[in-house]
Tab-separated table of C-alpha atoms and ligand atoms in Angstrom:
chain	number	residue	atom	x	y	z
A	903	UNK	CA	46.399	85.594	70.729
A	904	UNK	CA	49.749	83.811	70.659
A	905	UNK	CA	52.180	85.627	72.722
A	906	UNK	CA	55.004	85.815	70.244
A	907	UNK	CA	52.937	87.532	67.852
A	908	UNK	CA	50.907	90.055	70.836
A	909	UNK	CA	53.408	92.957	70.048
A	910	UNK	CA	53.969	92.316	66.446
A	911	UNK	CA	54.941	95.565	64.666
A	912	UNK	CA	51.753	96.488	62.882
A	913	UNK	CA	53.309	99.398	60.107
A	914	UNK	CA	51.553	101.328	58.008
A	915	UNK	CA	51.052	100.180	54.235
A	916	UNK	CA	52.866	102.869	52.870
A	917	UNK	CA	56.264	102.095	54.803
A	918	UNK	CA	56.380	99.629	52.103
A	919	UNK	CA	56.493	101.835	49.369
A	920	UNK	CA	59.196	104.034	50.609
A	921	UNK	CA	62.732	104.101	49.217
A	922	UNK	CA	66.091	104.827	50.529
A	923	UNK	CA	69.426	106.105	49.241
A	924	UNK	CA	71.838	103.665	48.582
A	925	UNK	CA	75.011	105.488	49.081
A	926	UNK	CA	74.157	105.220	53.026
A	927	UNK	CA	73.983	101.480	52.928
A	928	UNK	CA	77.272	101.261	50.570
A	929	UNK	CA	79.007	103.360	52.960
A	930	UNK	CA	78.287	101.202	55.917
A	931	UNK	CA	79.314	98.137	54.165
A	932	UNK	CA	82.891	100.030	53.421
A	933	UNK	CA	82.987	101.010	56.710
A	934	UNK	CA	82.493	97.116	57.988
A	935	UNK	CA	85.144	96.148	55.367
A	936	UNK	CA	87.683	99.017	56.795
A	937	UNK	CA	86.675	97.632	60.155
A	938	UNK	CA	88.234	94.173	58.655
A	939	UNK	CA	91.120	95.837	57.985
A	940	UNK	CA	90.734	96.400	54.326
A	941	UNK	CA	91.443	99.811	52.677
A	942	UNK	CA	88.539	101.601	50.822
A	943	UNK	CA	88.736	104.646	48.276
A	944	UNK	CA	85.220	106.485	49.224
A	945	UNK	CA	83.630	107.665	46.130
A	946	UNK	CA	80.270	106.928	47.420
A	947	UNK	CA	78.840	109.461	49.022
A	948	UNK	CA	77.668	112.706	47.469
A	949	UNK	CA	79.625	115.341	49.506
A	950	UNK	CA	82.212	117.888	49.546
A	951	UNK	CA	85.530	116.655	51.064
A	952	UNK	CA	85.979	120.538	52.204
A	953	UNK	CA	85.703	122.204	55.359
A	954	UNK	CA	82.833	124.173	56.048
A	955	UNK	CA	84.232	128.284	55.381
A	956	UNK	CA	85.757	129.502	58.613
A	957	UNK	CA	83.988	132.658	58.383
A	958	UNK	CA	80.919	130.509	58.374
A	959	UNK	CA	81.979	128.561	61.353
A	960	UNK	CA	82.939	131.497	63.135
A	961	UNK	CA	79.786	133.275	62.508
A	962	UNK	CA	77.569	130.314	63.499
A	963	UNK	CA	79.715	129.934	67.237
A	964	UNK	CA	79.509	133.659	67.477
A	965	UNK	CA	75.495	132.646	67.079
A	966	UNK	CA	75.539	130.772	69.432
A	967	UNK	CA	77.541	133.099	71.896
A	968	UNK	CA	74.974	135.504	71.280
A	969	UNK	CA	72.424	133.490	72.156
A	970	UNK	CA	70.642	132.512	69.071
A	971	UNK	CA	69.416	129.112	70.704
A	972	UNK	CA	66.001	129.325	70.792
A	973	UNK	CA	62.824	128.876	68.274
A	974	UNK	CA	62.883	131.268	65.391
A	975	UNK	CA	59.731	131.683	62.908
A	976	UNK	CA	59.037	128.164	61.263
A	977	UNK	CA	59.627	129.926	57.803
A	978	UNK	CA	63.099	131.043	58.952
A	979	UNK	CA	64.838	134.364	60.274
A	980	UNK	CA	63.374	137.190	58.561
A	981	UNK	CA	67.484	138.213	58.087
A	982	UNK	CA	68.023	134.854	56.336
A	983	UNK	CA	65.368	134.916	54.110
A	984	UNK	CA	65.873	138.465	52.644
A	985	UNK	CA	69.539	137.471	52.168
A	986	UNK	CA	68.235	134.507	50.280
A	987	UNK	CA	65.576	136.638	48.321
A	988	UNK	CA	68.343	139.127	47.301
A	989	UNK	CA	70.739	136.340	46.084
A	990	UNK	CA	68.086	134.567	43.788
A	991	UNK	CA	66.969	138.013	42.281
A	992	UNK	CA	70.171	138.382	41.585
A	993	UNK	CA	71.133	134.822	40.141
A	994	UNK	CA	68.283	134.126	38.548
A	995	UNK	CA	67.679	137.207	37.129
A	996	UNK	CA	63.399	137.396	39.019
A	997	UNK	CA	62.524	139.786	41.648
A	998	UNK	CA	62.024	137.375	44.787
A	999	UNK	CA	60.699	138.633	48.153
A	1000	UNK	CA	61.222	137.210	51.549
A	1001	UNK	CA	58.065	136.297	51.759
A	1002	UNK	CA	58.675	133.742	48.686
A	1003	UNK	CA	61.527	132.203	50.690
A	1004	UNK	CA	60.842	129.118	53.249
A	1005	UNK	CA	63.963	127.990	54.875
A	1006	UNK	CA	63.799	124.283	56.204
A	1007	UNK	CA	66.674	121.624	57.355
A	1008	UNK	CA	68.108	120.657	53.873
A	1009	UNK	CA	67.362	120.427	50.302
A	1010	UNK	CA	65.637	117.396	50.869
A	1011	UNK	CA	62.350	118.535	53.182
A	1012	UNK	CA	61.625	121.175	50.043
A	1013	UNK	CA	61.246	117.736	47.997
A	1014	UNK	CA	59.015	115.980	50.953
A	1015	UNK	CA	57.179	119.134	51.517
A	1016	UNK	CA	56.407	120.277	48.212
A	1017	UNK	CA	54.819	116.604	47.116
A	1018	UNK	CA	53.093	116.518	50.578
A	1019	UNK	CA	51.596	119.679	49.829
A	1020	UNK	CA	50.530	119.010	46.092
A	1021	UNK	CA	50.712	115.194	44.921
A	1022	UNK	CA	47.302	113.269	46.007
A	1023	UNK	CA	46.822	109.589	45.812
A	1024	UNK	CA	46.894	109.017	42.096
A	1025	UNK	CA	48.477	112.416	41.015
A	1026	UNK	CA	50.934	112.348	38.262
A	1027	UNK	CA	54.637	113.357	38.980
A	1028	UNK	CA	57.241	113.348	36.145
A	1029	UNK	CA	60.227	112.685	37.327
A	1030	UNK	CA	63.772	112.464	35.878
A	1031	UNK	CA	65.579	108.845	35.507
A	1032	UNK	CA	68.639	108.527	36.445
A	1033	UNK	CA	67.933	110.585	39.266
A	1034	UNK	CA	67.997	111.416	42.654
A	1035	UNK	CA	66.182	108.306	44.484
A	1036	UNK	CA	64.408	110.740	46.797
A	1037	UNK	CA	62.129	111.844	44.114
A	1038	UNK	CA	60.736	108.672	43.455
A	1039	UNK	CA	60.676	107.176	46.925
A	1040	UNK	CA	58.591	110.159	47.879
A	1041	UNK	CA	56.107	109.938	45.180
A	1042	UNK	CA	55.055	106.559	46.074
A	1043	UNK	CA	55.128	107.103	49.523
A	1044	UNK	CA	52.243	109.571	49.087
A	1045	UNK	CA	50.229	107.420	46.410
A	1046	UNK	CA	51.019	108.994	43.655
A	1047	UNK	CA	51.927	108.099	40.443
A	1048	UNK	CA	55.753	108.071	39.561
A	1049	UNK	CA	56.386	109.384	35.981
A	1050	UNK	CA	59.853	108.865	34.923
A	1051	UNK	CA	61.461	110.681	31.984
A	1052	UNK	CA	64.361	109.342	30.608
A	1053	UNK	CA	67.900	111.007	30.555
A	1054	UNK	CA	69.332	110.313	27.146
A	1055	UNK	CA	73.238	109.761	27.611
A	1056	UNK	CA	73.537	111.024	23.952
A	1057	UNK	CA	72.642	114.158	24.538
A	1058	UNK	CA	74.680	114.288	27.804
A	1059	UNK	CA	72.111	113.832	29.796
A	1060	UNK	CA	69.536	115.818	28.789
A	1061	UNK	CA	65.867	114.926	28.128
A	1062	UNK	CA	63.918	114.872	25.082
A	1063	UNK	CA	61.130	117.539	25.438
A	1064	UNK	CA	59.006	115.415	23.068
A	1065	UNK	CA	59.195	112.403	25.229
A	1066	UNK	CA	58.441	114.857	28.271
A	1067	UNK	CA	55.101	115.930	25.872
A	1068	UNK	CA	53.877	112.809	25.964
A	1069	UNK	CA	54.003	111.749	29.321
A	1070	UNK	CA	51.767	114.510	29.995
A	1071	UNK	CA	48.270	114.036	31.619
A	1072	UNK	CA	45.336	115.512	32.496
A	1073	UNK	CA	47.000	113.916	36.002
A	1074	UNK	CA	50.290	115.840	36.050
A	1075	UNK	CA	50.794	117.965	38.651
A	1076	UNK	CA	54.082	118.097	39.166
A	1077	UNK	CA	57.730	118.370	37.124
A	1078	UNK	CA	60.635	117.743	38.613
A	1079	UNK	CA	63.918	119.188	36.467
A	1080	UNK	CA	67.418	118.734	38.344
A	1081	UNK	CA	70.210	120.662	36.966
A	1082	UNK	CA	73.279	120.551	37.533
A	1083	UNK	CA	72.120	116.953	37.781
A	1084	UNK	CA	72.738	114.144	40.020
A	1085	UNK	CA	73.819	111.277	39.362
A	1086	UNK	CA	75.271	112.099	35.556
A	1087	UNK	CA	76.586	115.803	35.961
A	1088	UNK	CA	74.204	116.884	33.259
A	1089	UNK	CA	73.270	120.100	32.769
A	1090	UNK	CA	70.013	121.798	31.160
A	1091	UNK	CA	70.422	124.304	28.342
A	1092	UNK	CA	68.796	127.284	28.300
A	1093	UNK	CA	67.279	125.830	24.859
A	1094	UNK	CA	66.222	122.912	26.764
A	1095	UNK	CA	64.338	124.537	29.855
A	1096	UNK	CA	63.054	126.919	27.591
A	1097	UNK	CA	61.607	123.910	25.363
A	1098	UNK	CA	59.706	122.360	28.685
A	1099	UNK	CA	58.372	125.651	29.613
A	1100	UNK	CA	57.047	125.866	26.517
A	1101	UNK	CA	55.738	122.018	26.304
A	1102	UNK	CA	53.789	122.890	29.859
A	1103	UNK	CA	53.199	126.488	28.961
A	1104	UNK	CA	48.996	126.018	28.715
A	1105	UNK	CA	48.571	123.772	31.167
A	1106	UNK	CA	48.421	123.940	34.976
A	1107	UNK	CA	51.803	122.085	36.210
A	1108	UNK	CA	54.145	123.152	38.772
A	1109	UNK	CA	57.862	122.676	38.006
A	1110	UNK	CA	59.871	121.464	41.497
A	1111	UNK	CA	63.303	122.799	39.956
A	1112	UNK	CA	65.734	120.955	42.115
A	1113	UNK	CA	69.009	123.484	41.949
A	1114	UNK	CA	70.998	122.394	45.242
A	1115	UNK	CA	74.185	122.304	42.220
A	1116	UNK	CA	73.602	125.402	40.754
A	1117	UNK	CA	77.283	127.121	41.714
A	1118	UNK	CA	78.599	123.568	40.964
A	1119	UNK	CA	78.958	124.183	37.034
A	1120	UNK	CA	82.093	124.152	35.145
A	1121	UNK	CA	81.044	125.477	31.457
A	1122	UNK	CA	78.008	127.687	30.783
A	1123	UNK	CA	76.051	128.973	33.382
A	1124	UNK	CA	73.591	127.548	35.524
A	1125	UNK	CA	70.018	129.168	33.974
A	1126	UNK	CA	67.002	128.471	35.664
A	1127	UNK	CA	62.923	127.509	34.850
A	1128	UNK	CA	61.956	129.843	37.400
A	1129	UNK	CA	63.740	132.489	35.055
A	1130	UNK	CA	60.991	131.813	32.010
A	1131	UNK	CA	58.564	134.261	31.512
A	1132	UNK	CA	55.300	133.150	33.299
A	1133	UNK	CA	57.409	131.037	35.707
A	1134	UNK	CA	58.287	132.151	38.591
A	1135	UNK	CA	55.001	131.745	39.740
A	1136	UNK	CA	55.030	128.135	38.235
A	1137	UNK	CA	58.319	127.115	39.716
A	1138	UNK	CA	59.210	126.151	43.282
A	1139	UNK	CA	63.104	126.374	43.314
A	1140	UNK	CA	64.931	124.406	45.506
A	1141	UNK	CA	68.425	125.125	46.828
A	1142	UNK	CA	70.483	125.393	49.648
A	1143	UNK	CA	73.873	125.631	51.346
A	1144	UNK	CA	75.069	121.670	51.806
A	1145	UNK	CA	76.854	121.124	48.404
A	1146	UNK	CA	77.622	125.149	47.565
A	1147	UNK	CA	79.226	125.716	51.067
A	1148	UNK	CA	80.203	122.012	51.951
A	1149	UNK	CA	77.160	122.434	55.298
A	1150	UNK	CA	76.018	118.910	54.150
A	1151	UNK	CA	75.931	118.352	58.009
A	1152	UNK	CA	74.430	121.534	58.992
A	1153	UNK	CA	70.903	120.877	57.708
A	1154	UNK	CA	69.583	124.009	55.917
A	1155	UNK	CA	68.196	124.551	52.553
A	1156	UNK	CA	65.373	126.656	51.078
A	1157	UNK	CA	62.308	126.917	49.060
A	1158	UNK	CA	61.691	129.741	46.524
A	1159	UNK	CA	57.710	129.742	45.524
A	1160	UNK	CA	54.591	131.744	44.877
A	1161	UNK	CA	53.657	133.394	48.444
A	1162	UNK	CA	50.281	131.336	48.750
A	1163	UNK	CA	52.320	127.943	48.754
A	1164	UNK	CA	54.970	129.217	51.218
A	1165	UNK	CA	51.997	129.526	53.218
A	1166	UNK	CA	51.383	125.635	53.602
A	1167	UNK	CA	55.041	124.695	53.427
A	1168	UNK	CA	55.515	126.657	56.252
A	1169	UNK	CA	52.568	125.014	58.025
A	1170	UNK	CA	53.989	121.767	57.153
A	1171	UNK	CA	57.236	122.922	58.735
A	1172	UNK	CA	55.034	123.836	62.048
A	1173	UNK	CA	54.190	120.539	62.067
A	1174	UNK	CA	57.298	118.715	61.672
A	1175	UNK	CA	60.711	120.711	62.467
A	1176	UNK	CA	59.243	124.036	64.317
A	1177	UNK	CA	61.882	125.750	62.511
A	1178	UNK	CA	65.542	125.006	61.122
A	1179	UNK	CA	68.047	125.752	64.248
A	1180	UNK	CA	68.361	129.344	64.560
A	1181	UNK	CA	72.567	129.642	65.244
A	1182	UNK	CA	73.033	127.947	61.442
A	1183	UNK	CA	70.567	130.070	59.667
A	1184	UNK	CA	72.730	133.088	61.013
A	1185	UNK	CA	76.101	131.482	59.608
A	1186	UNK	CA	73.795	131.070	56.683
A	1187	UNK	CA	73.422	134.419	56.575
A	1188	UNK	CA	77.039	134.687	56.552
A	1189	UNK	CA	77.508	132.181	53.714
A	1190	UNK	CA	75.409	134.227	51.149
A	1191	UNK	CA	76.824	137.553	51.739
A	1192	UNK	CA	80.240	137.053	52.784
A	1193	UNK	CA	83.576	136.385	50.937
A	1194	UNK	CA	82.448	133.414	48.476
A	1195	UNK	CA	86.426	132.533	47.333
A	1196	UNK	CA	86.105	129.415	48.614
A	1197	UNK	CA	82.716	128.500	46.547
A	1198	UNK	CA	85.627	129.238	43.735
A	1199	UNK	CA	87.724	127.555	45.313
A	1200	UNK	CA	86.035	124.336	45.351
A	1201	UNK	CA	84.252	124.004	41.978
A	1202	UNK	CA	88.131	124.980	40.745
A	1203	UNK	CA	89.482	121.529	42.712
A	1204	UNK	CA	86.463	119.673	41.557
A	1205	UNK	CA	87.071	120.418	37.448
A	1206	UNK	CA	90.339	119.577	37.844
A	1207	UNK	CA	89.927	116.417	39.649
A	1208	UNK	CA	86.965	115.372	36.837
A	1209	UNK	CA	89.291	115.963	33.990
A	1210	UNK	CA	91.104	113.589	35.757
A	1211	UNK	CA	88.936	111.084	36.727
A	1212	UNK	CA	86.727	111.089	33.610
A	1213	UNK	CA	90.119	110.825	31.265
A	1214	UNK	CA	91.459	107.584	33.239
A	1215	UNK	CA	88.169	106.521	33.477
A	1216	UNK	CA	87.567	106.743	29.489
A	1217	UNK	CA	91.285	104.645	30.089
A	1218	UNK	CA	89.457	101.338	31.263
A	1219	UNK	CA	88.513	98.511	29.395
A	1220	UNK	CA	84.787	98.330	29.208
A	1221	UNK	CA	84.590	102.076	30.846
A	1222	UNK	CA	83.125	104.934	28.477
A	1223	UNK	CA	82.095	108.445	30.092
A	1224	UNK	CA	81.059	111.496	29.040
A	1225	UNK	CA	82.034	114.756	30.138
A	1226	UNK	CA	80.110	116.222	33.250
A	1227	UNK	CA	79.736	119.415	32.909
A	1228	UNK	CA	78.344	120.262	36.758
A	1229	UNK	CA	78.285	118.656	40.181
A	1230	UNK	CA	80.645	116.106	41.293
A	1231	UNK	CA	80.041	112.806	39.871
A	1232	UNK	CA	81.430	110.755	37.326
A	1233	UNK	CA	78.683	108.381	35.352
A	1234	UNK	CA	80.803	106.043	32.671
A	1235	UNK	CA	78.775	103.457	30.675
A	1236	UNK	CA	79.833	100.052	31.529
A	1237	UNK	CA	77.738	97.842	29.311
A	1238	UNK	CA	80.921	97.137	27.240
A	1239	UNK	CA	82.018	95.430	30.330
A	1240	UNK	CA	79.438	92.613	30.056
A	1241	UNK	CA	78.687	93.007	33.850
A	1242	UNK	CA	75.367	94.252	35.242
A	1243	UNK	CA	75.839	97.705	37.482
A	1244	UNK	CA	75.079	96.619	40.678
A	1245	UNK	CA	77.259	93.302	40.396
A	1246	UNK	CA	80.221	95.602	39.180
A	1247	UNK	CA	79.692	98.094	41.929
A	1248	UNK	CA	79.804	95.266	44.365
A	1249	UNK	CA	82.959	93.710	43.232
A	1250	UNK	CA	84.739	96.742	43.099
A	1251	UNK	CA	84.096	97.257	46.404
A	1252	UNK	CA	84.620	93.678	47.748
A	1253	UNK	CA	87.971	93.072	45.212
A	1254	UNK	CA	89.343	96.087	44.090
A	1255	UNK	CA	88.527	98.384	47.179
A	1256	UNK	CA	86.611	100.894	46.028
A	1257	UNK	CA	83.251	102.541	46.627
A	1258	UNK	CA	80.503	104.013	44.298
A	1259	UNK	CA	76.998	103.610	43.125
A	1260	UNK	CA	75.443	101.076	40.854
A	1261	UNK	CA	73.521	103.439	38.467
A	1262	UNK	CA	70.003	100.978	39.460
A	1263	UNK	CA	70.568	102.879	42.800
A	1264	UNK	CA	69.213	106.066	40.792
A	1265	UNK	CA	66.023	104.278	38.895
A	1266	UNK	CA	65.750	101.768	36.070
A	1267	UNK	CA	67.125	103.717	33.600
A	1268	UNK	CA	70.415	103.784	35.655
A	1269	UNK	CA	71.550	99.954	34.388
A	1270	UNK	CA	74.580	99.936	32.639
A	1271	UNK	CA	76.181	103.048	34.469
A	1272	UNK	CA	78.138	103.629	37.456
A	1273	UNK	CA	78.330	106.581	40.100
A	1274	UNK	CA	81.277	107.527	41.162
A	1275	UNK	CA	81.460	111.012	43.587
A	1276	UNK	CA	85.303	113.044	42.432
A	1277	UNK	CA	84.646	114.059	46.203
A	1278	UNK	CA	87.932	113.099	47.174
A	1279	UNK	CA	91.436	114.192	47.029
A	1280	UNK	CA	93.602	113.538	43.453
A	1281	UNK	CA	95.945	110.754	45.155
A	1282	UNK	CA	93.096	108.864	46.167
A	1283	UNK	CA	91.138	109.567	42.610
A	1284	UNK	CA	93.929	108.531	40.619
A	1285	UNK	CA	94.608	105.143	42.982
A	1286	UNK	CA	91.069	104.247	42.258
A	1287	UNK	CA	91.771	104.567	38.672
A	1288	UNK	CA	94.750	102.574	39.130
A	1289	UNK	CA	92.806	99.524	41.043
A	1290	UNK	CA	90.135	99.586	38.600
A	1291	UNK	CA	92.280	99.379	35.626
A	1292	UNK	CA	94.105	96.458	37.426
A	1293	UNK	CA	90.773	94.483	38.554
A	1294	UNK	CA	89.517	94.843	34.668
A	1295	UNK	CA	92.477	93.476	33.696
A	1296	UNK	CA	92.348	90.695	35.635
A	1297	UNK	CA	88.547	90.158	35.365
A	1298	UNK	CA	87.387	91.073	32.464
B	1809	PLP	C1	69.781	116.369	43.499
B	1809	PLP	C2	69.787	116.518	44.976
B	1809	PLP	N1	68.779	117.179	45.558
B	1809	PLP	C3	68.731	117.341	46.892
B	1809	PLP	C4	69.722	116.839	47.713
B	1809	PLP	C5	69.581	116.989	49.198
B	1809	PLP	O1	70.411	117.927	49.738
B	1809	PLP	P1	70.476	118.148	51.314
B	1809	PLP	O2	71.613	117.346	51.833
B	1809	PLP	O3	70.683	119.636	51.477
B	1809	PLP	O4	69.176	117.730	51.902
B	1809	PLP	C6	70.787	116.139	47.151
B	1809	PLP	C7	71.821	115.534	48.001
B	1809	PLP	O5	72.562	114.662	47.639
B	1809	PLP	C8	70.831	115.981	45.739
B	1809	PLP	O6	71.818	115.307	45.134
């Protein structure tokens, strides 16, 4: 054997088929640019711009004070998940019990997890498109069989419940709805969830209802598969504490699902994390039941800053976007601007300094869209608009 080649990394086959999330990867390249000196406007990434709630803070150092440093139960602190338990009874209208409730490091192990635990090589998984690239990556990491459903601009986002009818299989296993939705700000009608329930109604599918948005909603409320008749034993509902109490770098989420599933999602946290740090799940604790004015506080700042973005966006040549009516992000059309997403994303960054997502970064169905994240403060919101418009002008 040649020597060069003796240690040659030898990966598995499947490391090929796993994706990423761009908005890492654009934020480095801002960062390099800033490290050049030039000034970027982040609208990248996909997380609050607040501080975490001091009483949350303080309740996770007094935590740690106390000593809660150690392993806790892989599922999570009894306390934690009967605070969770009550607060989903209460929002989504089901009796939950603790022992329904797996607590893991994020939103994002609930989505590994659950297709670990159900999606076998050549499984079906519907999926929606534009969506969160996680879902995908994951399916066909596993084998499975990515199913996307299209999100219909038109309809703001939603998805046809026809279309969804006949993607159907004797191989699906698995839905995956995400409302408040990422990357368009859509949001599911009751009408609409109540029309896929029904399209699924006789046949033996799990829905993964991806909820980590659900305080993030600015008209209507946020209503919930798992609050169907029939479906709570149907639905695994994922939320969590990184977007609804700006934790994004605290790690901790949940699972809500039928007691005999927990079961395995628990052994697959055994076998992975041991168990979510203890000291955050009591802050967590503190998050659900304690003074939630600044969960107010921040979807307030965040409609006010999309009417503002979305207006000046609707303002530029080439730019049309609809209304988001939950979440954070902005998702204009740009087809009238003859460029192709991911080109325009990268020469706003490169030329008129500022950062967001080509909509290909969220699936095929993403082309001709942008992402951008109203994560940031006015000033810097309305100075993106401002070096847009000028770029268009000049380029367009
Ligand atoms: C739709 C969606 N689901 C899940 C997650 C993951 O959340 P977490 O950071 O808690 O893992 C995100 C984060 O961006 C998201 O947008």
């Amino acid at each position: 054997m040649e020597k060069s080649t003796q240690y040659e990394l030898r990966l598995a086959d499947r490391m090929a088929r796993l994706g990423t999330e761009t908005a890492f990867e654009v934020l480095n390249k801002a960062r390099a640019l800033e490290r050049q000196g030039k000034e970027i406007i982040h609208l990248e990434i996909g997380e609050p711009d607040f501080d975490t709630p001091k009483n949350v803070v303080e309740a996770a150092v007094d935590a740690l004070n106390k000593g809660w440093t150690h392993y806790g139960p892989s599922a999570g602190l009894p306390e934690l998940r009967q605070a969770i338990a009550e607060d989903v009874s209460r929002s989504r209208g089901v009796k939950v019990t603790s022992d329904e409730v797996v607590v893991v490091p994020g939103g994002k192990p609930i989505i590994f997890f659950s297709l670990l635990a159900l999606a076998d090589v050549g499984d079906e998984v519907i999926y929606p498109n534009p969506g969160f690239p996680i879902y995908e990556s994951m399916i066909d990491y596993l084998g499975a069989k990515a199913v996307p459903i299209k999100l219909h601009e038109e309809t703001d986002f939603g998805l046809d419940v026809d279309e969804l009818a006949g993607l159907i299989t004797d191989r699906t296993k698995l839905i995956i709805l995400n409302s408040p939705q990422n990357p368009t700000g859509g949001v599911l009608s009751r009408q609409q969830i109540h029309d896929v329930a029904d399209a699924i109604s006789d046949r033996n599918i799990l829905v993964l209802s991806d909820e980590i948005y659900s305080r993030l909603i600015f008209e209507g409320e946020h209503y919930s598969i798992m609050s169907e008749p029939g479906f709570k034993e149907r639905t695994i509902l994922l939320d969590g504490f990184s977007k609804t109490y700006a934790m994004t770098g605290w790690r901790m989420g949940y699972g809500v699902m039928r007691p005999d599933l927990a079961t395995h999602i628990t052994r697959l946290m055994t076998n992975s994390n041991s168990c979510t740090a203890s000291f955050t799940q009591i802050a967590g604790v503190e998050a659900l039941v304690g003074d939630q004015s600044s969960v107010d506080h921040m979807r307030a700042e965040f409609q006010t800053r999309r009417d503002v973005f979305v207006a000046g966006l609707n303002r530029i040549q080439g730019f049309s976007c609809r209304m988001p009516k939950g979440a954070f992000y902005a998702f204009p059309n740009i087809t009238q601007t003859g460029w192709k997403s991911k080109d325009l994303a990268d020469a706003l960054l490169d030329q008129a300094g500022v950062a967001c997502l080509s909509g290909t970064s969220f699936g095929k169905y993403g082309e001709g869209y942008l992402r951008f994240s109203v994560a940031n403060s006015l000033e810097n919101l309305n100075k993106a608009l401002q070096q847009i418009d000028r770029w268009t002008k000049k380029n367009l």
